[in-house]
Short mmCIF file of C-alpha atoms in Angstrom, two decimals:
data_model
loop_
_atom_site.label_atom_id
_atom_site.label_comp_id
_atom_site.label_asym_id
_atom_site.label_seq_id
_atom_site.Cartn_x
_atom_site.Cartn_y
_atom_site.Cartn_z
CA SER A 1146 175.66 61.55 118.74
CA LYS A 1147 174.16 64.90 117.84
CA GLN A 1148 170.88 63.33 116.74
CA GLY A 1149 170.55 61.40 120.01
CA LYS A 1150 171.19 64.52 122.08
CA PHE A 1151 168.61 66.46 120.07
CA GLU A 1152 166.02 63.73 120.61
CA GLN A 1153 166.71 63.74 124.36
CA VAL A 1154 166.30 67.51 124.60
CA TYR A 1155 163.20 67.44 122.38
CA SER A 1156 161.67 64.65 124.46
CA ALA A 1157 162.45 66.43 127.73
CA MET A 1158 160.91 69.64 126.38
CA TRP A 1159 157.63 67.90 125.57
CA GLN A 1160 157.62 66.14 128.91
CA GLU A 1161 158.00 69.49 130.70
CA PHE A 1162 155.30 71.00 128.50
CA TRP A 1163 152.82 68.29 129.47
CA ILE A 1164 153.80 68.58 133.14
CA ALA A 1165 153.03 72.31 132.91
CA ILE A 1166 149.65 71.63 131.27
CA CYS A 1167 148.79 69.13 134.01
CA LEU A 1168 149.73 71.63 136.71
CA VAL A 1169 147.53 74.27 135.05
CA LEU A 1170 144.60 71.84 135.16
CA VAL A 1171 145.22 71.04 138.83
CA ILE A 1172 145.51 74.72 139.78
CA GLU A 1173 142.52 75.74 137.65
CA GLY A 1174 140.44 73.02 139.30
CA MET A 1175 141.25 74.06 142.86
CA LEU A 1176 138.91 77.06 143.15
CA PRO A 1177 135.80 75.38 141.69
CA PHE A 1178 136.46 72.40 143.96
CA LEU A 1179 137.16 74.37 147.13
CA ALA A 1180 134.75 77.29 146.64
CA PRO A 1181 132.28 76.62 143.83
CA LYS A 1182 130.05 79.60 144.68
CA VAL A 1183 132.99 82.02 144.61
CA TRP A 1184 134.21 80.51 141.34
CA ARG A 1185 130.75 80.73 139.76
CA GLN A 1186 130.35 84.38 140.79
CA SER A 1187 133.82 85.17 139.43
CA MET A 1188 132.99 83.55 136.09
CA LEU A 1189 129.69 85.43 135.90
CA GLN A 1190 131.49 88.72 136.54
CA LEU A 1191 134.11 87.91 133.89
CA ALA A 1192 131.35 87.06 131.41
CA LEU A 1193 129.92 90.56 131.89
CA LEU A 1194 133.18 92.32 131.02
CA ASN A 1195 133.48 93.88 127.60
CA ASP A 1196 136.17 92.55 125.26
CA LYS A 1197 138.63 95.34 126.02
CA ASN A 1198 138.52 94.77 129.79
CA LEU A 1199 138.59 90.98 129.42
CA ARG A 1200 141.66 91.26 127.20
CA MET A 1201 143.28 93.49 129.84
CA VAL A 1202 142.61 90.80 132.49
CA GLY A 1203 144.25 88.24 130.19
CA LEU A 1204 147.22 90.50 129.49
CA ILE A 1205 147.79 91.22 133.17
CA SER A 1206 147.56 87.51 133.95
CA MET A 1207 150.14 86.69 131.26
CA VAL A 1208 152.52 89.43 132.42
CA VAL A 1209 152.25 88.42 136.08
CA GLY A 1210 152.80 84.77 135.13
CA THR A 1211 155.82 85.61 132.98
CA VAL A 1212 157.41 87.77 135.69
CA ALA A 1213 156.75 85.09 138.33
CA LEU A 1214 158.27 82.42 136.08
CA TYR A 1215 161.34 84.60 135.53
CA ILE A 1216 161.73 85.14 139.29
CA VAL A 1217 161.41 81.47 140.29
CA ASN A 1218 163.55 80.27 137.42
#
């Protein structure tokens, strides 16, 4: 039925969303685990950036991630 198909797709979407969140946590945890001093210095440097530059770092990160996702998908 249409309703059953919708529920399957909806359920699969949420499952993939949570898988993605878990992978982000694993990847984000790698640098502080493997190189805590480097991670700490990086965070201190980011904290010193003004809002405009920090937003640019975020924008570049989002664009690179989107392009990479498009390429691998």
